[in-house]
């Protein structure tokens, strides 16, 4: 009888699992169409030789299918918002409004990443079409992460995300991509092993893998054991968030991977990891506020100071993402309702800011250069006034200055932190508040360096003329940049949605 009940529960759970099933079907469809339409001989990324037309046709089919799949899954998620919520598959997954919202965030990031790769083709970002089904598999892993309320499903979904990320980093046929992917893999394996050991300790303490069961039994154990088990378990999430000390892979992986993939890495896995982090911290009875504040301070400071010395634009944005991961943690550290809402608002708006940053740097970088160096932007503000202005807005948003939504996100996060300090008097929260604001000043020096080069430095005499940008590229840049300004004046459009989670 119990087996029949489990079977009925699984069948009932399928009603809340349609976006994931649709994504699995999309992965199979994209792989099969690639097998059917790909020409027998490889003729290069841009297409050349007798099979150039077949290559172009296959590329259009693959990208069109991927975009339509992501849009279709997004529509299913919007429909899911109004459906009945609850546990799926015997309480290993939880479908609630938080999960749906975060799934929409990562879906939006995937949509922009695919369009970025489709519309901006640079010689150094020679992505084979195999990256599309891998990206969809990564998106599936992120969906499962957002719904996971069981330690086993959390681990399996993180591993699906990690393996897909390793493949995407090393997919390009050059040595730097292989090295970056290998470094990513090694650090990922270490963090995965540490996390699995921590989960085994928690299972030994709890006797259950579910985060929804009562965890009061932990209070009868020594607090040191709770802290050790908790931090070991959180190691995998720190790795996904690029937090110190699991940040070492970030600059090399960001530099090695093609820019659209890097843009996706910088926001989507962090969004899903943030929700899992909040759920684990809420479930554990121990107070991790002080150690997390130390990690946040270290991440913000190290990321900003390291970014100051970078000459490569992608490495600068990589270190910047480490600092932003620390800022993202600020709302979580507050450990109150306004803090969690601030962290959710931060990650939701960070999608537009960071995806726009990588797209605009990709569009403005001269196509003949192998590296996205900072000096490549010299004098481009006058040659490309629209893109130059858009990149300036995005850099101001990354700094956290008005009139951009970056200011609103940081303001909400630090306001919740100050509220938490007033409630419990923890001095580390005040230290985080002060050091975080000082680091925002430090970030001015490297973020505003790009607008300075755009408008106040002449283009190099040896620079080759830029290729003219087409209308779809300009439309995509506008779609990503406008919300950065608009949400500063109308943040309630997102906040009302978040407060209803």
mmCIF file with all atom_site columns, C-alpha atoms in Angstrom, residues 241-243 266 270 296 299-300 303-304 317-330 346 350 353-354 394-395 397-400 406 410 443 446-447:
data_model
loop_
_atom_site.group_PDB
_atom_site.id
_atom_site.type_symbol
_atom_site.label_atom_id
_atom_site.label_alt_id
_atom_site.label_comp_id
_atom_site.label_asym_id
_atom_site.label_entity_id
_atom_site.label_seq_id
_atom_site.pdbx_PDB_ins_code
_atom_site.Cartn_x
_atom_site.Cartn_y
_atom_site.Cartn_z
_atom_site.occupancy
_atom_site.B_iso_or_equiv
_atom_site.pdbx_formal_charge
_atom_site.auth_seq_id
_atom_site.auth_comp_id
_atom_site.auth_asym_id
_atom_site.auth_atom_id
_atom_site.pdbx_PDB_model_num
ATOM 1  C CA . UNK A 1 241 ? 28.719 32.334 -5.099  1.00 0.00 ? 241 UNK A CA 1
ATOM 2  C CA . UNK A 1 242 ? 32.482 32.912 -5.611  1.00 0.00 ? 242 UNK A CA 1
ATOM 3  C CA . UNK A 1 243 ? 32.925 33.805 -1.957  1.00 0.00 ? 243 UNK A CA 1
ATOM 4  C CA . UNK A 1 266 ? 28.119 35.721 -13.105 1.00 0.00 ? 266 UNK A CA 1
ATOM 5  C CA . UNK A 1 270 ? 24.582 32.795 -7.731  1.00 0.00 ? 270 UNK A CA 1
ATOM 6  C CA . UNK A 1 296 ? 31.450 38.972 3.365   1.00 0.00 ? 296 UNK A CA 1
ATOM 7  C CA . UNK A 1 299 ? 35.084 38.845 -0.274  1.00 0.00 ? 299 UNK A CA 1
ATOM 8  C CA . UNK A 1 300 ? 34.218 42.519 -0.726  1.00 0.00 ? 300 UNK A CA 1
ATOM 9  C CA . UNK A 1 303 ? 37.465 41.447 -4.840  1.00 0.00 ? 303 UNK A CA 1
ATOM 10 C CA . UNK A 1 304 ? 37.731 45.237 -4.965  1.00 0.00 ? 304 UNK A CA 1
ATOM 11 C CA . UNK A 1 317 ? 34.638 41.927 -13.948 1.00 0.00 ? 317 UNK A CA 1
ATOM 12 C CA . UNK A 1 318 ? 35.522 38.537 -12.430 1.00 0.00 ? 318 UNK A CA 1
ATOM 13 C CA . UNK A 1 319 ? 37.053 40.125 -9.334  1.00 0.00 ? 319 UNK A CA 1
ATOM 14 C CA . UNK A 1 320 ? 34.146 42.549 -9.332  1.00 0.00 ? 320 UNK A CA 1
ATOM 15 C CA . UNK A 1 321 ? 31.745 39.588 -9.152  1.00 0.00 ? 321 UNK A CA 1
ATOM 16 C CA . UNK A 1 322 ? 33.603 38.319 -6.063  1.00 0.00 ? 322 UNK A CA 1
ATOM 17 C CA . UNK A 1 323 ? 33.017 41.694 -4.411  1.00 0.00 ? 323 UNK A CA 1
ATOM 18 C CA . UNK A 1 324 ? 29.361 41.677 -5.451  1.00 0.00 ? 324 UNK A CA 1
ATOM 19 C CA . UNK A 1 325 ? 28.952 38.198 -3.986  1.00 0.00 ? 325 UNK A CA 1
ATOM 20 C CA . UNK A 1 326 ? 30.044 39.733 -0.689  1.00 0.00 ? 326 UNK A CA 1
ATOM 21 C CA . UNK A 1 327 ? 27.503 42.533 -1.113  1.00 0.00 ? 327 UNK A CA 1
ATOM 22 C CA . UNK A 1 328 ? 24.870 39.935 -2.001  1.00 0.00 ? 328 UNK A CA 1
ATOM 23 C CA . UNK A 1 329 ? 25.567 38.220 1.305   1.00 0.00 ? 329 UNK A CA 1
ATOM 24 C CA . UNK A 1 330 ? 24.887 41.424 3.264   1.00 0.00 ? 330 UNK A CA 1
ATOM 25 C CA . UNK A 1 346 ? 19.813 42.575 -5.380  1.00 0.00 ? 346 UNK A CA 1
ATOM 26 C CA . UNK A 1 350 ? 21.986 42.208 -10.815 1.00 0.00 ? 350 UNK A CA 1
ATOM 27 C CA . UNK A 1 353 ? 23.401 45.041 -14.623 1.00 0.00 ? 353 UNK A CA 1
ATOM 28 C CA . UNK A 1 354 ? 25.938 42.270 -15.108 1.00 0.00 ? 354 UNK A CA 1
ATOM 29 C CA . UNK A 1 394 ? 26.203 50.156 -16.139 1.00 0.00 ? 394 UNK A CA 1
ATOM 30 C CA . UNK A 1 395 ? 29.555 50.987 -14.538 1.00 0.00 ? 395 UNK A CA 1
ATOM 31 C CA . UNK A 1 397 ? 25.269 50.873 -11.368 1.00 0.00 ? 397 UNK A CA 1
ATOM 32 C CA . UNK A 1 398 ? 28.023 48.393 -10.486 1.00 0.00 ? 398 UNK A CA 1
ATOM 33 C CA . UNK A 1 399 ? 29.590 51.049 -8.279  1.00 0.00 ? 399 UNK A CA 1
ATOM 34 C CA . UNK A 1 400 ? 26.239 51.570 -6.557  1.00 0.00 ? 400 UNK A CA 1
ATOM 35 C CA . UNK A 1 406 ? 22.617 49.422 -8.217  1.00 0.00 ? 406 UNK A CA 1
ATOM 36 C CA . UNK A 1 410 ? 22.944 48.361 -1.982  1.00 0.00 ? 410 UNK A CA 1
ATOM 37 C CA . UNK A 1 443 ? 35.294 50.391 -6.552  1.00 0.00 ? 443 UNK A CA 1
ATOM 38 C CA . UNK A 1 446 ? 38.246 50.757 -11.428 1.00 0.00 ? 446 UNK A CA 1
ATOM 39 C CA . UNK A 1 447 ? 34.601 50.970 -12.513 1.00 0.00 ? 447 UNK A CA 1
#
